Every structure is written in structure tokens, then in C-alpha cells.
XYZ file of C-alpha atoms in Angstrom:
385
model
C -125.931 34.421 106.386
C -125.705 37.154 103.736
C -125.064 39.943 106.060
C -121.785 41.793 106.933
C -120.585 41.122 110.530
C -117.745 43.284 112.055
C -115.772 43.287 115.119
C -114.697 46.231 117.193
C -110.929 46.975 118.459
C -110.537 48.345 121.959
C -108.223 51.244 120.992
C -108.907 52.650 124.627
C -107.711 49.631 126.479
C -109.997 47.260 128.163
C -110.578 45.477 131.298
C -110.030 41.754 131.588
C -113.684 40.960 131.522
C -117.275 42.508 132.145
C -116.865 41.203 135.810
C -114.235 43.750 136.923
C -112.312 46.705 135.684
C -108.983 45.425 136.820
C -106.566 43.839 135.807
C -106.881 45.184 132.321
C -105.613 44.531 128.831
C -103.095 46.901 126.915
C -101.173 49.429 129.011
C -104.059 51.682 130.146
C -107.896 51.884 130.542
C -109.889 55.003 130.644
C -111.084 55.836 134.308
C -108.549 53.541 135.871
C -105.141 54.859 137.154
C -103.473 51.448 137.704
C -101.837 51.414 134.537
C -100.143 48.151 133.171
C -96.574 48.416 132.182
C -96.164 47.541 128.532
C -94.676 43.946 127.778
C -95.891 40.347 128.378
C -96.519 39.622 132.030
C -95.659 43.192 132.844
C -92.034 42.698 131.386
C -90.167 45.232 129.068
C -89.950 42.716 126.098
C -90.927 45.110 123.334
C -94.636 43.726 123.375
C -96.858 46.754 123.160
C -100.628 47.571 123.237
C -100.693 47.582 119.385
C -99.430 43.974 119.327
C -102.579 43.237 121.512
C -104.625 45.058 118.920
C -103.009 43.018 116.113
C -103.955 39.792 117.999
C -107.528 40.854 118.073
C -107.651 41.769 114.370
C -106.125 38.514 113.541
C -108.607 36.742 115.781
C -111.473 38.568 114.262
C -110.297 37.603 110.729
C -109.945 33.909 111.659
C -113.195 33.844 113.300
C -114.910 35.082 110.183
C -115.586 38.805 110.759
C -115.234 41.034 107.680
C -113.164 43.558 109.724
C -113.428 45.846 112.584
C -114.538 49.214 113.777
C -111.564 51.313 115.123
C -113.050 53.699 117.533
C -112.425 57.323 117.565
C -113.065 59.321 120.902
C -110.833 61.706 122.950
C -109.485 58.763 125.032
C -108.630 56.425 122.113
C -105.637 56.080 119.741
C -105.992 57.675 116.412
C -107.686 55.204 113.956
C -105.977 56.354 110.562
C -102.685 55.488 112.254
C -103.810 52.351 113.858
C -105.198 51.048 110.597
C -101.880 51.761 108.753
C -100.124 49.622 111.481
C -102.457 46.752 111.423
C -102.516 46.617 107.653
C -99.368 44.679 107.528
C -100.623 42.333 110.353
C -103.644 41.155 108.739
C -104.736 39.919 105.140
C -108.442 40.382 104.728
C -109.287 42.467 107.678
C -111.315 45.668 106.686
C -110.661 48.875 108.553
C -113.717 50.880 109.358
C -112.371 54.295 110.137
C -114.511 56.755 112.074
C -113.744 60.278 111.773
C -115.537 63.645 112.001
C -115.307 65.448 108.565
C -114.973 68.741 110.028
C -111.546 68.038 111.478
C -110.091 67.191 108.050
C -109.608 68.735 104.701
C -111.755 66.703 102.198
C -109.150 66.551 99.488
C -106.497 65.431 101.928
C -109.055 62.871 103.309
C -109.499 61.625 99.886
C -105.880 61.255 99.098
C -104.949 59.445 102.281
C -108.061 57.093 102.042
C -106.902 56.184 98.363
C -103.517 55.606 99.381
C -104.739 53.242 102.206
C -106.988 51.488 99.626
C -103.964 50.969 97.299
C -101.676 49.793 99.948
C -104.236 47.320 101.432
C -106.024 46.054 98.414
C -109.376 48.192 99.069
C -109.691 47.452 102.714
C -110.664 50.800 104.163
C -114.152 52.004 104.735
C -115.546 55.002 106.524
C -117.634 55.428 109.687
C -118.821 59.032 109.274
C -119.447 60.619 112.759
C -120.541 64.278 113.141
C -120.198 64.660 116.913
C -122.561 64.703 119.887
C -122.005 68.338 121.007
C -121.450 69.580 124.389
C -117.989 69.269 126.287
C -117.061 66.259 124.132
C -117.309 68.429 120.987
C -115.423 71.429 122.565
C -112.568 69.043 123.509
C -111.881 68.990 119.757
C -112.187 72.662 119.368
C -115.327 72.422 117.276
C -118.067 75.118 118.267
C -120.384 74.538 115.129
C -124.036 74.168 116.050
C -125.549 70.771 115.537
C -127.256 71.109 112.217
C -124.335 73.056 110.695
C -122.041 70.230 111.576
C -124.275 67.740 109.378
C -124.406 70.568 106.576
C -120.668 70.520 106.768
C -120.407 66.722 106.607
C -122.631 66.705 103.583
C -120.384 69.150 101.818
C -117.282 67.225 102.908
C -118.495 64.193 101.311
C -119.585 66.076 98.175
C -115.942 67.134 97.694
C -114.446 63.591 98.566
C -116.747 61.993 95.943
C -115.969 64.957 93.536
C -112.206 64.683 93.438
C -112.032 60.738 93.778
C -112.260 60.077 90.085
C -109.595 62.371 89.142
C -111.306 65.590 88.311
C -110.905 68.382 87.436
C -113.504 68.981 89.987
C -114.543 72.558 91.410
C -116.924 73.398 94.327
C -118.187 76.402 95.858
C -120.050 75.569 98.996
C -120.773 77.120 102.266
C -117.663 75.405 104.050
C -115.492 74.197 101.296
C -114.266 75.720 98.073
C -112.018 73.879 95.680
C -110.840 74.560 92.320
C -109.900 71.875 89.588
C -109.016 69.430 92.214
C -108.742 65.717 91.651
C -106.723 62.652 92.679
C -103.798 61.816 90.492
C -103.266 58.409 88.833
C -102.958 55.740 90.346
C -104.899 56.835 93.253
C -108.062 57.693 91.202
C -108.304 54.068 90.024
C -109.084 52.807 93.667
C -112.689 52.049 94.737
C -114.517 54.491 96.721
C -114.896 53.234 100.377
C -118.092 52.227 101.660
C -119.695 54.856 103.944
C -121.110 53.815 107.462
C -123.003 56.877 108.551
C -124.008 57.504 112.213
C -126.582 60.023 113.474
C -130.169 60.012 114.586
C -131.499 63.508 114.047
C -133.398 64.813 110.971
C -130.157 66.775 109.859
C -128.229 63.552 110.124
C -130.781 61.539 107.939
C -130.642 64.121 105.281
C -126.972 63.879 104.963
C -126.963 60.108 105.360
C -129.592 59.810 102.534
C -127.409 61.617 100.065
C -124.091 59.765 100.729
C -124.332 56.798 103.088
C -124.100 53.093 101.873
C -124.969 51.927 105.425
C -126.904 53.870 107.997
C -125.318 52.884 111.324
C -127.141 53.036 114.700
C -126.695 51.776 118.349
C -129.046 49.151 119.446
C -132.379 50.717 120.567
C -135.893 49.112 121.406
C -136.704 46.684 118.744
C -139.901 48.463 117.663
C -138.269 51.836 117.737
C -135.553 50.587 115.418
C -137.977 49.187 112.844
C -139.352 52.757 112.552
C -136.153 54.372 112.393
C -134.875 51.886 109.524
C -138.172 52.621 107.733
C -137.647 56.299 107.979
C -134.042 56.165 106.734
C -134.972 54.049 103.799
C -137.849 56.383 102.831
C -135.737 59.370 103.010
C -133.052 57.808 100.865
C -135.406 56.407 98.228
C -136.788 59.955 97.774
C -133.428 60.841 96.391
C -133.298 57.769 94.078
C -130.882 55.851 96.080
C -130.889 52.800 98.122
C -129.327 52.399 101.585
C -128.681 49.545 103.991
C -128.816 49.467 107.780
C -126.289 48.314 110.309
C -126.483 47.814 114.082
C -123.636 48.527 116.556
C -124.147 46.351 119.609
C -122.316 44.797 122.442
C -123.038 41.091 123.375
C -122.581 38.736 126.284
C -123.052 35.168 125.047
C -122.442 32.029 127.133
C -123.382 28.415 126.680
C -126.595 29.010 128.840
C -128.632 32.148 129.483
C -128.004 31.803 133.431
C -124.195 31.906 132.882
C -124.619 35.204 130.673
C -126.752 36.970 133.265
C -124.434 35.781 135.992
C -121.596 37.630 134.211
C -123.703 40.865 134.075
C -124.702 40.603 137.757
C -121.083 40.029 138.864
C -120.177 43.118 136.831
C -122.968 45.269 138.119
C -122.308 44.525 141.784
C -118.808 45.931 141.339
C -120.309 49.311 140.029
C -119.942 52.154 142.701
C -122.663 54.264 143.937
C -120.967 57.338 142.197
C -120.755 55.630 139.005
C -124.535 54.602 139.047
C -125.519 58.172 140.152
C -123.666 59.362 136.928
C -125.471 56.789 134.920
C -128.918 57.839 136.045
C -128.028 61.589 135.831
C -128.788 63.750 132.681
C -126.558 63.410 129.625
C -124.657 66.309 127.876
C -124.470 67.468 124.390
C -127.072 67.631 121.630
C -126.721 64.127 120.361
C -130.197 62.755 119.318
C -128.831 59.016 119.315
C -127.654 59.498 122.996
C -130.823 60.927 124.105
C -132.583 58.058 122.540
C -130.362 55.582 124.450
C -131.355 57.409 127.690
C -135.131 57.389 126.976
C -136.960 54.850 129.221
C -134.138 54.629 131.754
C -135.462 53.852 135.220
C -135.040 56.699 137.670
C -133.796 54.069 140.371
C -131.827 50.993 139.956
C -131.481 48.425 142.749
C -130.565 45.444 140.723
C -129.113 44.545 137.211
C -132.613 43.247 136.550
C -134.058 46.840 136.710
C -132.148 47.392 133.439
C -133.601 44.458 131.397
C -135.871 46.322 128.889
C -136.601 43.499 126.380
C -136.072 39.761 126.311
C -132.087 39.417 126.367
C -131.576 43.142 126.060
C -129.734 44.906 128.938
C -129.483 48.665 129.313
C -126.529 49.074 131.685
C -123.588 48.050 129.281
C -121.943 51.336 129.673
C -121.748 50.760 133.564
C -119.336 47.970 132.692
C -117.119 49.300 129.899
C -118.328 52.656 128.807
C -119.911 53.420 125.526
C -123.418 52.628 124.351
C -126.011 51.478 126.866
C -127.927 48.727 125.243
C -126.711 45.123 124.483
C -127.828 41.627 124.151
C -127.267 39.027 126.871
C -128.099 35.271 126.442
C -127.226 31.792 125.486
C -125.469 31.413 122.179
C -128.832 30.498 120.565
C -130.649 33.428 122.294
C -127.976 35.972 121.066
C -128.310 34.536 117.422
C -131.908 34.773 117.669
C -132.062 38.374 118.822
C -129.523 39.107 115.867
C -131.975 37.259 113.505
C -134.806 39.493 114.887
C -132.855 42.579 114.036
C -132.296 41.279 110.525
C -135.979 40.695 110.161
C -136.542 44.571 111.370
C -133.916 45.647 108.536
C -130.487 45.255 109.671
C -127.975 44.268 106.877
C -124.900 44.336 108.892
C -123.591 44.324 112.426
C -120.590 45.857 114.405
C -120.325 43.367 117.569
C -118.160 43.529 120.573
C -117.625 41.993 123.912
C -115.025 41.980 126.542
C -112.244 40.832 126.419
C -112.194 41.433 122.685
C -109.624 38.675 121.867
C -111.084 35.616 123.472
C -114.734 36.955 122.699
C -113.764 37.293 119.125
C -113.278 33.555 118.697
C -116.198 32.703 121.009
C -118.700 34.788 119.134
C -117.241 33.890 115.729
C -117.264 30.166 116.605
C -120.397 29.864 118.777
C -122.772 32.634 117.820
C -122.328 33.491 114.075
C -122.810 29.974 112.907
C -126.431 30.041 114.478
C -127.390 33.368 112.857
C -129.936 32.614 109.917
C -129.466 35.974 108.430
C -132.159 36.740 105.715
C -132.694 33.130 104.839
C -135.633 32.704 107.436
C -139.297 33.143 107.717
C -140.859 36.459 108.619
C -140.409 37.588 112.222
C -143.355 37.254 114.414
C -142.947 40.640 116.245
C -144.463 39.614 119.457
C -141.280 40.783 121.276
C -141.146 44.305 119.622
């Protein structure tokens, strides 16, 4: 297949399926006050939510995923801490750690990353996120304007790279100043983590083109993604670098297409009028990526079918479990074909997810991924785009 495929860990709890929000896995789920007592079958037997996360990580490892994204939102656990816990529970699982650079000192970030690399045999990688503005950004106490946040991210990565090889490294930027810094031996012998970079604005692309190994985007309309990938690669080539592209997307895959859409329909029918009204309302913050997700959304929705935007693409996923809106729905073969379509558009890697994450890691790994042809296929006929 020659593409990288990661899974996602639900560090915010999860419902038991797309069909209903209760009962749920782990000991909590955002927006649901019916918290589950820790322990197997509700009993106090020392089985905790982190044991469930470890089961998912091991399932992803067994099913052939390279590793997993460990989300970072106000309602999640902290991904650096979760990665450290899961490191002893897995052997090959790579930890994709999202963080906002503005909240960390870059020298400290370099040191803690190198330590994690040394302890795990190089299994750490970054997902650089720079924040979507609005109330979510203020929750972290960050008042920096949009473009300043990306300028800060660029300087942060300048410093992390600068100190990684041992220094002495000095830097006098707008946001960071260091003098004769550098990682000590043996930390300076570790491989620098691959960087997945999120952001859709011009400011984001400017920062990504300088530092990112992979440009990471949510699923968008296919023709729109093709243009986005081309723009990212053009910006990066102008700096004498190469960049790869990755897509983060939820999927619902079943033996038949009818079974997959039945899962969506059942879940959609459980959505309250209030939740649907919030979904159709205006978004908050200055995230260009979120605005691109909202673009083209219908003003009224009477059926799950109103949110089908392309063959096997449904734009109501965050009604079922929060997060991004667009996802792929279909038979095992159809989902694999849509992933192949994305590869032909320029995707080099995927971060996939489905609910519940444990069983779906096995299902997707065993039923869908073997059908993905990856880069070894004829050129795509873009009739769908």
C-alpha cells in the first residue's frame, strides 16, 4: 500500500456506537452526565479508562496501524502523559502527540520529546496545532491573534530544531530568545520527530512549508482537497523542501453499503432538535479549516440524506460523536476505493477513526485496509470530484 495509516485514541471517552450516545466506553463522555463507574462491568476492580485506551492501542498495533493520534482538546486527557503511560503497553505503536506550541517552552519541548524518543525507540511524532481562536482559545488563556499564533509556531519549531542536535544554539526572535542552548548527550542522538502540521490559512501554509513533514487536513470535498494539496506542495517547493499530505477522516464501513447507511440513519434519528440547530448555526473562532468544513452546509436538514455531499461522503459526523463533520460511509470495498481516490489526489497518509474505537480498529484493519491499493493503481478518473 506504501502509505502510512494511523488510528485515533478517544481520550475524551466515547459512546458505544454511532447509533446512540449511551451506554459509553471509559468513565465519561463529553455532553453526557451519565458517567460510568470505573471498572469492568461497573465494578471497582482497578480497571480504568486508561486500560481501555491501552486495549485500543494494542488493537491498532495488531491490526496493522502505524500508531495513533492522541487528541488534545479542553475535554481530553493530556496526550504527553497518555503517551508515556501507553509506551509500556505497546511495542510498535507510534504516538502522534498534538499540542499548541504557544503553551510550551521550546527547549523544554525538545527535551521531553527526546526523552520519549529515547524511552520508546523513536515512537514519538508531532501533530502541530496552532488553535482555532474564539472561546476555545481563550479557554487556554491564549489571546494572540490568528497570524501571530502561526508566527509563534514557526519560531517555536525554529528553536526546537536548533537545540535538537546539541548546540550551542542561540536565537533572538519576536517570541523566543535562547542563548547557547542545546540538548545534552545522549538526548541529542535521538531522531527528530516527524511533524504533522494542521491549519488551512495562508499563515498556516507559510509555517507548514518551512517545518512540516506532513501537511494534515480534515476531509473536505475532493476537488477542494486536490487544490489544497497542490497549493501546499507549491509553497513548500518554493522553500526548497518537499512535503507529504495526510487526511484525518472518520469512517463507517460495513459489509454492505446499506448496512453502513443504516448505522448513520439510526444515529441521526437520535439527534435532538437542539443539537441539530447548533449544528446548523454559525461557528465560533477564526479557524479557516472549520469554516471550510461548514461551507456548503444546507440551511435545513430533514434527513441524514440531506448531508450526503459526494458518493460515500456524509457531512454530519459531528452530530454523532463531535469533532470534524465530513466522513466516509460505505461497504468495505467502497471505503477502500474512496481512500484510494484520496491517494490519487495526493494523500500520503491517513488518520482514521470509527466508534467504538476498539472493535472498529480490528474491523478497519482486517476488512478495509487490505483492499486499499495505495499508490500502486492507475490514475484516478476524477468524475467524482
